[in-house]
Tab-separated table of C-alpha atoms and ligand atoms in Angstrom:
chain	number	residue	atom	x	y	z
A	768	MET	CA	-0.481	-0.179	-0.153
A	769	HIS	CA	2.548	2.385	0.871
A	770	ARG	CA	3.770	2.331	-2.887
A	771	LEU	CA	0.284	4.173	-3.637
A	772	ARG	CA	1.526	6.868	-1.635
A	773	GLN	CA	4.454	8.393	-3.487
A	774	ASP	CA	3.428	12.244	-4.896
A	775	ARG	CA	4.148	12.185	-8.395
A	776	GLY	CA	2.424	15.878	-9.243
A	777	ARG	CA	-1.274	16.956	-10.095
A	778	GLY	CA	-3.562	15.748	-12.828
A	779	PRO	CA	-6.180	16.863	-14.435
A	780	GLY	CA	-10.253	16.560	-13.330
A	781	CYS	CA	-9.774	16.224	-10.092
A	782	ARG	CA	-8.430	18.472	-7.329
A	783	ALA	CA	-6.524	15.811	-5.271
A	784	GLY	CA	-3.021	14.867	-6.845
A	785	ARG	CA	-2.507	12.585	-9.290
A	786	ARG	CA	0.421	9.606	-8.307
A	787	GLY	CA	2.231	7.377	-10.322
A	788	VAL	CA	3.184	3.815	-9.432
A	789	ARG	CA	5.762	1.323	-10.433
A	790	GLY	CA	5.655	-1.836	-9.231
A	791	THR	CA	5.695	-5.747	-10.600
A	792	ARG	CA	1.816	-6.347	-9.819
A	793	ALA	CA	0.726	-2.591	-11.139
A	794	ALA	CA	0.264	-1.633	-14.624
A	795	ALA	CA	3.613	-0.249	-16.050
A	796	ARG	CA	2.210	3.311	-14.519
A	797	THR	CA	-0.723	3.489	-12.403
A	798	GLU	CA	-2.153	6.807	-12.089
A	799	VAL	CA	-3.806	7.657	-8.381
A	800	PHE	CA	-6.532	10.149	-8.484
A	801	SER	CA	-7.556	11.285	-4.726
A	802	PRO	CA	-10.439	13.847	-5.185
A	803	HIS	CA	-11.815	15.269	-2.198
A	804	SER	CA	-15.903	15.251	-3.536
A	805	LEU	CA	-18.255	12.447	-4.416
A	806	GLU	CA	-18.744	14.719	-8.089
A	807	ALA	CA	-15.214	14.520	-8.995
A	808	ALA	CA	-14.938	11.125	-8.260
A	809	VAL	CA	-18.167	10.166	-10.184
A	810	GLN	CA	-17.261	12.135	-12.641
A	811	LEU	CA	-13.792	10.749	-13.509
A	812	LEU	CA	-15.585	7.045	-13.234
A	813	ALA	CA	-17.958	8.488	-16.109
A	814	GLU	CA	-15.564	9.687	-17.918
A	815	VAL	CA	-12.679	7.452	-18.009
A	816	LYS	CA	-12.468	5.052	-21.267
A	817	GLU	CA	-10.301	2.618	-19.390
A	818	PRO	CA	-10.428	0.256	-16.160
A	819	VAL	CA	-9.947	1.477	-12.748
A	820	ARG	CA	-10.225	0.476	-9.595
A	821	ILE	CA	-11.490	1.967	-6.480
A	822	LEU	CA	-9.156	2.207	-3.379
A	823	ALA	CA	-11.186	2.584	0.286
A	824	GLY	CA	-8.839	1.236	3.246
A	825	GLY	CA	-7.088	-0.678	1.192
A	826	THR	CA	-6.948	-3.887	3.137
A	827	ASP	CA	-8.750	-5.959	0.634
A	828	LEU	CA	-7.520	-4.272	-2.655
A	829	MET	CA	-3.800	-4.282	-1.783
A	830	VAL	CA	-3.874	-7.588	-0.327
A	831	GLU	CA	-5.154	-9.099	-3.758
A	832	VAL	CA	-2.596	-7.077	-5.417
A	833	GLU	CA	0.496	-8.479	-3.504
A	834	THR	CA	-0.460	-12.052	-3.587
A	835	GLY	CA	-1.089	-11.799	-7.493
A	836	ARG	CA	-4.634	-12.477	-7.687
A	837	SER	CA	-5.247	-9.351	-9.064
A	838	GLU	CA	-3.191	-6.365	-11.202
A	839	LEU	CA	-3.751	-2.862	-10.539
A	840	PRO	CA	-5.006	-1.277	-13.333
A	841	GLY	CA	-3.683	2.019	-15.224
A	842	LEU	CA	-6.137	4.248	-12.872
A	843	VAL	CA	-7.051	3.692	-9.319
A	844	LEU	CA	-9.599	6.005	-8.121
A	845	ASP	CA	-8.523	6.732	-4.280
A	846	ILE	CA	-12.080	7.930	-1.839
A	847	SER	CA	-10.645	8.097	1.194
A	848	ARG	CA	-10.366	11.659	0.955
A	849	ILE	CA	-13.939	12.164	0.475
A	850	ARG	CA	-14.657	13.310	4.033
A	851	ASP	CA	-18.660	13.583	3.130
A	852	LEU	CA	-18.611	9.569	2.739
A	853	ARG	CA	-17.346	8.957	6.043
A	854	PHE	CA	-20.755	9.244	8.881
A	855	VAL	CA	-22.826	7.896	11.307
A	856	ASP	CA	-26.294	9.433	11.608
A	857	GLU	CA	-29.730	8.685	12.710
A	858	GLY	CA	-32.288	9.897	10.368
A	859	ASP	CA	-35.683	11.468	10.596
A	860	GLU	CA	-37.442	8.010	9.764
A	861	GLY	CA	-35.262	6.391	12.517
A	862	ALA	CA	-33.207	4.690	10.006
A	863	ILE	CA	-29.493	4.854	10.575
A	864	HIS	CA	-27.238	6.126	8.261
A	865	ILE	CA	-23.919	4.962	7.658
A	866	GLY	CA	-20.927	6.484	5.313
A	867	PRO	CA	-19.155	3.553	3.564
A	868	LEU	CA	-15.787	5.211	4.331
A	869	VAL	CA	-16.864	4.725	8.249
A	870	THR	CA	-14.005	1.937	9.757
A	871	PHE	CA	-14.853	-0.729	11.945
A	872	ALA	CA	-12.460	1.478	14.378
A	873	ASP	CA	-15.655	4.115	13.975
A	874	VAL	CA	-18.378	1.334	14.211
A	875	ARG	CA	-17.143	0.677	17.705
A	876	ARG	CA	-16.367	4.132	19.029
A	877	SER	CA	-20.248	5.013	17.951
A	878	ALA	CA	-22.937	4.819	20.575
A	879	LEU	CA	-25.640	4.736	18.269
A	880	LEU	CA	-24.241	2.007	16.614
A	881	ARG	CA	-23.601	0.234	19.889
A	882	GLU	CA	-27.179	0.734	20.856
A	883	LYS	CA	-29.185	0.991	17.752
A	884	ALA	CA	-26.945	-1.864	15.784
A	885	PRO	CA	-25.398	-4.350	18.409
A	886	ALA	CA	-24.371	-7.198	16.196
A	887	LEU	CA	-22.834	-4.676	13.584
A	888	TRP	CA	-21.180	-3.027	16.763
A	889	GLN	CA	-19.804	-6.763	17.997
A	890	ALA	CA	-18.737	-7.855	14.565
A	891	ALA	CA	-16.642	-4.753	14.366
A	892	GLY	CA	-14.650	-5.628	17.074
A	893	LEU	CA	-13.785	-8.748	15.345
A	894	VAL	CA	-12.425	-7.736	12.154
A	895	GLY	CA	-9.122	-8.276	12.101
A	896	GLY	CA	-6.901	-6.771	14.616
A	897	GLU	CA	-6.488	-3.133	15.812
A	898	GLN	CA	-4.530	-1.946	12.724
A	899	ILE	CA	-6.593	-3.466	10.041
A	900	ARG	CA	-10.067	-2.048	12.377
A	901	ASN	CA	-8.520	1.558	11.486
A	902	ALA	CA	-7.856	1.059	7.751
A	903	ALA	CA	-10.805	-1.439	7.153
A	904	THR	CA	-14.180	0.212	5.685
A	905	LEU	CA	-17.514	-1.040	5.930
A	906	GLY	CA	-18.159	-0.010	2.198
A	907	GLY	CA	-14.954	-2.368	1.379
A	908	ASN	CA	-16.154	-5.147	3.199
A	909	ILE	CA	-19.610	-5.014	1.290
A	910	MET	CA	-18.006	-4.095	-2.178
A	911	ASN	CA	-15.215	-6.961	-1.649
A	912	ALA	CA	-18.423	-9.650	-1.816
A	913	SER	CA	-16.688	-11.877	0.322
A	914	PRO	CA	-18.737	-14.675	1.328
A	915	ALA	CA	-17.101	-14.553	4.435
A	916	ALA	CA	-16.867	-11.236	5.231
A	917	ASP	CA	-18.209	-10.146	9.423
A	918	GLY	CA	-19.855	-7.046	8.933
A	919	ILE	CA	-22.500	-8.340	5.930
A	920	PRO	CA	-24.486	-11.024	8.443
A	921	PRO	CA	-25.158	-8.169	10.516
A	922	LEU	CA	-26.293	-5.925	8.039
A	923	LEU	CA	-28.337	-8.005	6.483
A	924	ALA	CA	-30.261	-8.697	9.709
A	925	ALA	CA	-30.629	-5.055	10.229
A	926	GLU	CA	-32.810	-5.330	6.713
A	927	THR	CA	-30.104	-2.903	4.941
A	928	HIS	CA	-30.274	-1.098	1.412
A	929	VAL	CA	-27.135	0.373	0.217
A	930	VAL	CA	-27.232	3.251	-2.250
A	931	LEU	CA	-24.864	3.159	-5.608
A	932	THR	CA	-24.257	6.880	-7.036
A	933	SER	CA	-23.226	7.413	-10.594
A	934	SER	CA	-23.070	10.476	-12.351
A	935	GLU	CA	-26.500	9.940	-13.553
A	936	GLY	CA	-28.008	9.674	-10.050
A	937	SER	CA	-28.363	7.254	-7.307
A	938	ARG	CA	-30.361	3.684	-6.991
A	939	ARG	CA	-30.789	2.080	-3.567
A	940	ILE	CA	-30.881	-1.894	-3.086
A	941	PRO	CA	-31.655	-4.446	-0.423
A	942	LEU	CA	-28.498	-5.849	0.469
A	943	PHE	CA	-30.171	-9.112	-0.074
A	944	SER	CA	-30.375	-8.754	-3.625
A	945	PHE	CA	-26.900	-7.446	-3.828
A	946	PHE	CA	-24.847	-9.953	-4.074
A	947	LYS	CA	-25.287	-12.079	-7.279
A	948	GLY	CA	-22.654	-15.131	-6.906
A	949	TYR	CA	-18.810	-15.352	-5.431
A	950	ARG	CA	-17.564	-11.876	-4.960
A	951	THR	CA	-19.861	-10.310	-7.658
A	952	THR	CA	-22.594	-7.895	-6.769
A	953	VAL	CA	-24.829	-5.683	-9.159
A	954	ALA	CA	-22.749	-3.071	-8.892
A	955	LYS	CA	-21.980	-1.432	-12.356
A	956	PRO	CA	-17.985	-0.264	-12.651
A	957	GLU	CA	-19.002	3.515	-12.725
A	958	GLU	CA	-20.924	3.277	-9.683
A	959	LEU	CA	-19.808	4.053	-5.923
A	960	LEU	CA	-21.250	2.907	-2.747
A	961	THR	CA	-22.278	6.208	-1.268
A	962	GLU	CA	-24.401	5.254	1.728
A	963	ILE	CA	-25.450	2.056	3.712
A	964	VAL	CA	-28.853	2.416	5.615
A	965	LEU	CA	-29.916	0.145	8.329
A	966	GLN	CA	-33.096	-0.530	10.650
A	967	PRO	CA	-32.473	0.273	14.200
A	968	LEU	CA	-32.919	-2.676	16.897
A	969	ALA	CA	-36.810	-2.204	17.644
A	970	GLU	CA	-37.746	-1.488	21.343
A	971	GLY	CA	-37.640	-5.239	23.278
A	972	ALA	CA	-35.731	-7.402	20.472
A	973	HIS	CA	-32.714	-9.417	20.851
A	974	ALA	CA	-30.027	-8.884	18.621
A	975	TYR	CA	-26.758	-11.895	18.321
A	976	PHE	CA	-23.373	-11.915	16.408
A	977	ARG	CA	-21.144	-14.792	16.424
A	978	LYS	CA	-18.243	-15.613	14.350
A	979	VAL	CA	-16.462	-19.184	14.290
A	980	ALA	CA	-12.246	-19.081	13.285
A	981	PRO	CA	-9.521	-20.921	13.888
A	982	ARG	CA	-8.347	-18.058	15.979
A	983	ARG	CA	-10.196	-14.878	17.893
A	984	ALA	CA	-8.243	-12.313	15.816
A	985	GLN	CA	-6.681	-11.834	12.369
A	986	ALA	CA	-9.006	-14.858	11.435
A	987	ILE	CA	-10.912	-15.420	8.301
A	988	SER	CA	-14.681	-16.739	9.461
A	989	LYS	CA	-15.625	-20.469	8.904
A	990	VAL	CA	-19.211	-19.499	9.689
A	991	VAL	CA	-20.398	-15.833	10.545
A	992	PHE	CA	-23.937	-15.405	11.934
A	993	ALA	CA	-26.538	-12.590	12.773
A	994	GLY	CA	-29.711	-12.166	14.117
A	995	ARG	CA	-32.356	-10.475	15.111
A	996	ILE	CA	-35.696	-11.607	17.043
A	997	HIS	CA	-38.570	-9.880	18.901
A	998	VAL	CA	-40.399	-12.372	21.272
A	999	ALA	CA	-43.534	-10.927	22.875
A	1000	ARG	CA	-45.235	-12.930	25.883
A	1001	ASP	CA	-48.474	-13.853	25.359
A	1002	GLY	CA	-49.749	-15.149	28.778
A	1003	ALA	CA	-47.397	-17.897	29.395
A	1004	ALA	CA	-46.600	-18.196	25.731
A	1005	ALA	CA	-43.156	-16.555	24.153
A	1006	VAL	CA	-44.576	-15.268	20.614
A	1007	LEU	CA	-41.638	-14.778	18.018
A	1008	LYS	CA	-42.967	-11.515	16.344
A	1009	THR	CA	-40.246	-11.584	14.085
A	1010	ALA	CA	-36.936	-13.270	12.879
A	1011	ARG	CA	-34.498	-11.415	10.377
A	1012	LEU	CA	-30.938	-13.846	9.981
A	1013	GLY	CA	-28.253	-13.319	8.385
A	1014	ILE	CA	-25.203	-15.720	7.508
A	1015	GLY	CA	-21.521	-15.768	5.622
A	1016	ALA	CA	-19.238	-18.324	4.447
A	1017	VAL	CA	-22.258	-21.203	3.955
A	1018	ALA	CA	-22.538	-20.091	0.183
A	1019	PRO	CA	-21.291	-18.329	-2.484
A	1020	HIS	CA	-22.451	-15.480	-1.163
A	1021	ALA	CA	-23.655	-14.044	2.031
A	1022	LEU	CA	-27.279	-14.840	2.757
A	1023	ARG	CA	-30.498	-13.543	4.362
A	1024	LEU	CA	-32.430	-17.136	5.662
A	1025	PHE	CA	-35.569	-16.019	4.609
A	1026	GLU	CA	-37.095	-19.497	4.542
A	1027	THR	CA	-36.007	-19.970	7.853
A	1028	GLU	CA	-37.391	-16.697	8.787
A	1029	ARG	CA	-40.738	-17.730	7.194
A	1030	LEU	CA	-40.757	-20.352	9.064
A	1031	LEU	CA	-40.540	-18.753	12.563
A	1032	GLY	CA	-42.343	-15.683	11.868
A	1033	ALA	CA	-45.512	-15.432	14.406
A	1034	GLN	CA	-44.852	-18.536	15.957
A	1035	VAL	CA	-45.083	-19.797	19.593
A	1036	LEU	CA	-41.578	-20.031	20.190
A	1037	THR	CA	-40.786	-23.777	21.915
A	1038	PRO	CA	-38.291	-26.223	21.574
A	1039	ARG	CA	-39.649	-28.122	19.126
A	1040	LEU	CA	-40.096	-25.218	16.883
A	1041	ILE	CA	-36.612	-24.464	17.410
A	1042	GLU	CA	-35.661	-27.731	16.226
A	1043	ASP	CA	-37.348	-27.603	13.144
A	1044	ALA	CA	-35.853	-24.061	12.344
A	1045	VAL	CA	-32.606	-25.283	12.787
A	1046	ARG	CA	-33.111	-28.064	9.885
A	1047	THR	CA	-34.900	-25.951	7.820
A	1048	LEU	CA	-31.515	-23.311	8.147
A	1049	ARG	CA	-29.418	-26.264	7.815
A	1050	SER	CA	-31.084	-27.425	4.096
A	1051	GLU	CA	-31.529	-23.643	3.178
A	1052	ILE	CA	-27.155	-22.981	3.456
A	1053	ALA	CA	-25.142	-24.560	0.824
A	1054	PRO	CA	-21.494	-24.880	2.375
A	1055	ILE	CA	-18.707	-26.090	0.680
A	1056	ASP	CA	-15.319	-27.888	1.763
A	1057	ASP	CA	-12.225	-25.590	1.582
A	1058	VAL	CA	-9.123	-25.173	2.916
A	1059	ARG	CA	-10.730	-23.598	6.428
A	1060	SER	CA	-13.268	-26.031	7.176
A	1061	THR	CA	-15.762	-28.855	5.508
A	1062	ALA	CA	-19.469	-28.533	4.446
A	1063	ASP	CA	-20.563	-30.913	7.076
A	1064	TYR	CA	-18.860	-28.889	9.945
A	1065	ARG	CA	-20.243	-25.564	8.962
A	1066	ARG	CA	-23.639	-27.066	8.092
A	1067	ALA	CA	-23.745	-28.121	12.030
A	1068	VAL	CA	-22.084	-25.331	13.319
A	1069	ALA	CA	-24.649	-22.634	11.295
A	1070	GLY	CA	-27.681	-25.038	13.068
A	1071	ASN	CA	-25.973	-24.679	16.302
A	1072	MET	CA	-25.555	-20.878	16.465
A	1073	LEU	CA	-29.307	-20.572	15.521
A	1074	ARG	CA	-30.236	-22.929	18.180
A	1075	ALA	CA	-28.067	-20.876	20.754
A	1076	PHE	CA	-29.656	-17.601	19.515
A	1077	LEU	CA	-33.263	-18.583	19.644
A	1078	MET	CA	-32.692	-20.814	23.284
A	1079	ALA	CA	-31.105	-17.502	24.747
A	1080	GLY	CA	-34.539	-15.442	23.082
A	1081	LEU	CA	-36.431	-17.849	24.632
A	1082	THR	CA	-35.083	-17.630	27.803
A	1083	ARG	CA	-34.564	-13.899	27.987
A	1084	SER	CA	-38.249	-13.540	27.043
A	1085	GLU	CA	-38.956	-15.293	30.382
A	1086	SER	CA	-36.937	-12.987	32.099
A	1087	GLY	CA	-38.487	-10.088	30.807
A	1088	LYS	CA	-34.751	-8.845	29.560
A	1089	ALA	CA	-34.203	-7.395	25.992
A	1090	GLY	CA	-31.398	-5.882	24.196
A	1091	PHE	CA	-28.208	-7.647	23.078
B	2326	FAD	C1	-4.793	-8.987	8.223
B	2326	FAD	C2	-6.182	-8.860	7.695
B	2326	FAD	C3	-7.299	-9.087	8.620
B	2326	FAD	C4	-8.640	-9.131	8.068
B	2326	FAD	N1	-9.300	-9.918	8.904
B	2326	FAD	C5	-10.762	-9.254	8.769
B	2326	FAD	C6	-12.057	-9.736	9.149
B	2326	FAD	O1	-11.827	-10.529	10.533
B	2326	FAD	N2	-12.960	-9.777	8.966
B	2326	FAD	C7	-13.347	-9.102	7.605
B	2326	FAD	O2	-14.702	-9.557	7.241
B	2326	FAD	N3	-12.367	-8.625	6.713
B	2326	FAD	C8	-10.948	-8.998	7.315
B	2326	FAD	N4	-10.144	-8.539	6.525
B	2326	FAD	C9	-10.247	-8.051	4.972
B	2326	FAD	C10	-10.678	-6.353	4.911
B	2326	FAD	O3	-10.230	-6.383	5.810
B	2326	FAD	C11	-12.334	-6.180	5.029
B	2326	FAD	O4	-12.963	-6.787	4.040
B	2326	FAD	C12	-11.980	-4.439	4.773
B	2326	FAD	O5	-13.789	-4.157	5.187
B	2326	FAD	C13	-12.018	-3.876	3.494
B	2326	FAD	O6	-12.232	-2.462	3.237
B	2326	FAD	P1	-10.896	-1.624	2.568
B	2326	FAD	O7	-11.811	-0.104	3.119
B	2326	FAD	O8	-9.900	-1.935	3.079
B	2326	FAD	O9	-11.538	-1.926	1.189
B	2326	FAD	P2	-10.681	-1.697	-0.214
B	2326	FAD	O10	-9.598	-3.352	-0.078
B	2326	FAD	O11	-10.032	-0.487	-0.185
B	2326	FAD	O12	-11.403	-2.222	-0.802
B	2326	FAD	C14	-12.024	-3.864	-1.005
B	2326	FAD	C15	-13.125	-3.757	-2.612
B	2326	FAD	O13	-14.606	-2.666	-2.467
B	2326	FAD	C16	-14.196	-2.096	-3.483
B	2326	FAD	N5	-14.928	-0.789	-2.927
B	2326	FAD	C17	-14.239	-0.212	-1.567
B	2326	FAD	N6	-15.266	1.072	-1.327
B	2326	FAD	C18	-16.022	1.171	-2.213
B	2326	FAD	C19	-16.894	2.384	-2.723
B	2326	FAD	N7	-17.240	2.924	-1.431
B	2326	FAD	N8	-17.563	1.827	-3.309
B	2326	FAD	C20	-17.036	0.925	-4.714
B	2326	FAD	N9	-16.268	0.228	-4.310
B	2326	FAD	C21	-15.531	0.489	-3.323
B	2326	FAD	C22	-12.740	-1.878	-4.170
B	2326	FAD	O14	-12.423	-1.409	-5.273
B	2326	FAD	C23	-12.446	-3.064	-3.885
B	2326	FAD	O15	-12.426	-4.452	-4.816
B	2326	FAD	C24	-9.167	-8.585	6.960
B	2326	FAD	C25	-7.829	-8.298	5.909
B	2326	FAD	C26	-6.438	-8.359	6.470
B	2326	FAD	C27	-5.595	-7.406	5.686
């Protein structure tokens, strides 16, 4: 990444510097544009005829380049200086709006996210180590579209929409339909991710996040699961009003578990229903054997996570406690 930081003067079309990079895995000469405004960034994406890569924190992109999985093209658009893309706000409508340049360290510092998006807040604390959390952005986590990205399942459970912006305008897409396949999304090359909009945890709801990985830190997830449930008492019965579930590392891309949610919706939460839900989840996912784990292990662990979450919800509803 340090090679991208050499200043080589200024270029046209941007207020910021234009820098050249020479390196074995970069194009013969890579120009880096670092605009300070979203307008300049989308204008560049609209005007350039050659391939361009977007750089935010660089913690995925530069690993890709250094390990030879991809080459830097002749142009890199470094968006890290666009201050307007780094914010966490509560909208008038109650939704939470997050800029794509918000880092995982920013997420951890946000009292709003800790209270209203506790699964995302917890996930952020388990991403990489401190240096990675200081650089890695939530937008980069989404756009990299890794099936094992830790930030995505909590966002799926929070009914997140993403906003993509080009020089033509913006469009808003539910996160569950954003991923097309392994590391692919519906975003067009001329679009930037400019906003992440999620629903706050409802009053009285429970949230859950669990990552299973070989180590506690600096580890890629074998399974990563997040959920939100709202359990209401009806006399002696615990009625599951809503369930929102997201999971990663068990399919070509992170998934919202719609079938399992449907089975659980508006039902009395009993140990038997929980076992039915565990079976449904295990048939809804499509894990594979790879260097990190086996499909059987992932299927077993994913079901166990759901069971633990629902059992905790049942117990908490009996004790009258809400929250995380
Ligand atoms: C040592 C190490 C440990 C890690 N640990 C974890 C972990 O525990 N959990 C985890 O989930 N990830 C982990 N990662 C992966 C990585 O840190 C995250 O995925 C991070 O969130 C990526 O964000 P970034 O800003 O660095 O993205 P970048 O590397 O800058 O970009 C990633 C991709 O997204 C595109 N992009 C970025 N921002 C935008 C935007 N606004 N609009 C359009 N395209 C965009 C880029 O072009 C690129 O293709 C780790 C990485 C390292 C090196």
